[in-house]
Backbone as numpy.savetxt, mean C-alpha at the origin, in Angstrom:
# Nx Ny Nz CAx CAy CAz Cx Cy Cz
-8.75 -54.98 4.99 -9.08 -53.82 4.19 -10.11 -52.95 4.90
-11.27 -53.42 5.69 -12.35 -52.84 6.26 -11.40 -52.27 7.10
-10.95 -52.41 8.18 -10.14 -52.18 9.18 -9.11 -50.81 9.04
-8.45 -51.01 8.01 -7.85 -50.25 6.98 -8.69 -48.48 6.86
-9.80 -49.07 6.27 -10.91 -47.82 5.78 -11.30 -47.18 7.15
-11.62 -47.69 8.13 -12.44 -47.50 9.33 -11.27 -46.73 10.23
-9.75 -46.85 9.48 -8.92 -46.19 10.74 -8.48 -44.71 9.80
-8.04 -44.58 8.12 -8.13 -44.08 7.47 -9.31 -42.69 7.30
-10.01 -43.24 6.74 -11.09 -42.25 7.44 -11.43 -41.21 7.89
-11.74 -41.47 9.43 -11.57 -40.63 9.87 -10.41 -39.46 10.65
-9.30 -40.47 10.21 -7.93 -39.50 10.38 -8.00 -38.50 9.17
-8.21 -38.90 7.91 -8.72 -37.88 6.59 -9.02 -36.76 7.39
-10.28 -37.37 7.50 -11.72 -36.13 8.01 -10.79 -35.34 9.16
-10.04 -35.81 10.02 -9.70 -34.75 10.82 -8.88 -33.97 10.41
-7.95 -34.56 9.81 -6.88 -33.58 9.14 -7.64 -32.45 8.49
-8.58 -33.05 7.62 -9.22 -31.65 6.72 -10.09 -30.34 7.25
-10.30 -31.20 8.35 -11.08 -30.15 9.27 -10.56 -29.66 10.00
-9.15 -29.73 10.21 -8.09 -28.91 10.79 -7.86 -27.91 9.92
-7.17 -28.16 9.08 -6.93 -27.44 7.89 -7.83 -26.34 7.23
-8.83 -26.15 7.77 -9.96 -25.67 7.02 -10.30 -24.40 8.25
-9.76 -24.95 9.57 -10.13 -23.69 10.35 -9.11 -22.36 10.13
-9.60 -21.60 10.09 -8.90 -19.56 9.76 -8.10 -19.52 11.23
-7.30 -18.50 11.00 -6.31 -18.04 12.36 -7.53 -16.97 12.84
-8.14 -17.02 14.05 -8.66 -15.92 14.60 -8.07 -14.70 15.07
-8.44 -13.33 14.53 -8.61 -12.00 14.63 -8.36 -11.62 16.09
-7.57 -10.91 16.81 -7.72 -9.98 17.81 -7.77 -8.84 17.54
-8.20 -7.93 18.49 -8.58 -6.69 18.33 -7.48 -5.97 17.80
-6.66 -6.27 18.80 -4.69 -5.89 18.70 -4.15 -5.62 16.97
-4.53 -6.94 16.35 -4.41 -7.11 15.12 -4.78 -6.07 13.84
-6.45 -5.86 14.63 -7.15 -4.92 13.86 -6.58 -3.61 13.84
-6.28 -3.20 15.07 -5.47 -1.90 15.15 -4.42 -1.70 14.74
-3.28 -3.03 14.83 -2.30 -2.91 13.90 -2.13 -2.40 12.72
-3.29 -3.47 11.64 -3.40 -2.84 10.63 -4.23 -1.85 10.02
-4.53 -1.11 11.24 -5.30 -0.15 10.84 -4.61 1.52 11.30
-3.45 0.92 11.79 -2.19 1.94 11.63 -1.78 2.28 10.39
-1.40 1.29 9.99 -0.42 1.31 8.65 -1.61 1.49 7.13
-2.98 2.05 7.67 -3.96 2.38 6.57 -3.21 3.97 6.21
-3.69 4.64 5.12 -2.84 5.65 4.34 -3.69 6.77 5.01
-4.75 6.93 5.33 -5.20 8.16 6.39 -4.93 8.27 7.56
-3.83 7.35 8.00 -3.02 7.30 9.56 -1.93 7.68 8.97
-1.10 7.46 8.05 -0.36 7.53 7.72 0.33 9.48 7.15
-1.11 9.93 6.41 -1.12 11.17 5.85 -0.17 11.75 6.35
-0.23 12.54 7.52 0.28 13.62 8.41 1.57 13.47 8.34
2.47 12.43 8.28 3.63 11.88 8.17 4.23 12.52 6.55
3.40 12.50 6.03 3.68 11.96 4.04 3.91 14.16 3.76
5.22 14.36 3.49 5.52 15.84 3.24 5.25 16.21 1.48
4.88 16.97 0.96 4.85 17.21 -0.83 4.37 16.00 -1.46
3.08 15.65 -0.78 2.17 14.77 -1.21 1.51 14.85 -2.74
0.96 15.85 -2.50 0.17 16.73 -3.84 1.06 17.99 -4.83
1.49 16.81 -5.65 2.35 18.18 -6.39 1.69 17.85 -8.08
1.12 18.72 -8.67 0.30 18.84 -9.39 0.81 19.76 -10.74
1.54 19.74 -11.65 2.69 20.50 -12.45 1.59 21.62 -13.21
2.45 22.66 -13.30 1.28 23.64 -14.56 2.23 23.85 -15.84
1.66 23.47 -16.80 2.49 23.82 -17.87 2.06 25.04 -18.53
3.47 25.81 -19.13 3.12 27.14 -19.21 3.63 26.92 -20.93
3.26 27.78 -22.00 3.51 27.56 -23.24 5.14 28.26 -23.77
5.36 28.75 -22.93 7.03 28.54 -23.71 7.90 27.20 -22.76
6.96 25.98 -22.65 7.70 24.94 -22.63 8.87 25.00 -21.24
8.01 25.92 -20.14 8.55 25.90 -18.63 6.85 25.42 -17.67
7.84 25.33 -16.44 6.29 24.25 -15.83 6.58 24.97 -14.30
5.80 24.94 -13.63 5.64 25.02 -12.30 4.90 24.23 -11.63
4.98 23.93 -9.96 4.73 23.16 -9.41 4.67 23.80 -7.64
3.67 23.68 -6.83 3.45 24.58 -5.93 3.20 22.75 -5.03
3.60 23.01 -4.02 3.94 21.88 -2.70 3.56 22.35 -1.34
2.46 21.81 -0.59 3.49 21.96 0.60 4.28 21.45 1.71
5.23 22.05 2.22 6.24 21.88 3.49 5.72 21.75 4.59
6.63 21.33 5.46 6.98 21.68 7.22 7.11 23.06 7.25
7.44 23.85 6.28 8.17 25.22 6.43 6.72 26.13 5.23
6.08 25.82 4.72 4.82 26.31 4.35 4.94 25.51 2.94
4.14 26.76 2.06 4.01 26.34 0.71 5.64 26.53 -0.25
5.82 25.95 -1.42 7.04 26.30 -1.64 6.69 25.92 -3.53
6.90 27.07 -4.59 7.09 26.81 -5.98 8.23 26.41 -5.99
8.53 25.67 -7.30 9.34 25.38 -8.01 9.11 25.48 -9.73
9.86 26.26 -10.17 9.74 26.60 -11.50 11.16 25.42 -12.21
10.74 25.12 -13.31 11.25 24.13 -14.06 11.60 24.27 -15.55
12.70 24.51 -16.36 12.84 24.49 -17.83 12.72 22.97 -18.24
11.96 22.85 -19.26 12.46 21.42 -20.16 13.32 21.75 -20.90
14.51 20.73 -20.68 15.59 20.84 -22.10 15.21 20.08 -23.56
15.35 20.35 -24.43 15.11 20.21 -25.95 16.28 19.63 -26.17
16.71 17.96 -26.63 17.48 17.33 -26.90 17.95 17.81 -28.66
19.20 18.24 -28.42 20.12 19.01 -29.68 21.07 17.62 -30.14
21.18 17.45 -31.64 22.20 16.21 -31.97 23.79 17.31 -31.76
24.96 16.76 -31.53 26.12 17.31 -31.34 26.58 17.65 -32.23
């Protein structure tokens, strides 16, 4: 049984202290994901900010911009009628 404990042990202890070490960081890594952060990303991203105005006869507009500049879009809501 002593024999047992004394070989037990410290195979435990190593395993756990394997287990317990983190994957180390390269720089490479850092930059990776520091590509794919959303202010690298921006410049890419087209009609990001579209921000609606509602107007009171129940039409809306919406101003964007393009590759090709700024661009409205005016919009009716339809009013659901029974048949």
């Amino acid at each position: 049984m002593n024999k047992f404990l004394l070989t037990a042990i410290p195979f435990a202890l190593a395993l756990t202290a394997q287990a317990q070490q983190g994957k180390v960081f390269t720089a490479a890594d850092y930059q990776r994901a520091e590509s794919a952060m959303a202010y690298a990303n921006e410049p890419l991203v087209e009609r990001k900010n579209i921000r609606p105005t509602w107007l009171p006869d129940e039409r809306y507009y919406y101003r964007t911009t393009a590759a090709e500049g700024n661009q409205f879009c005016w919009l009716i809501r339809l009013k659901a009628q029974k048949p």
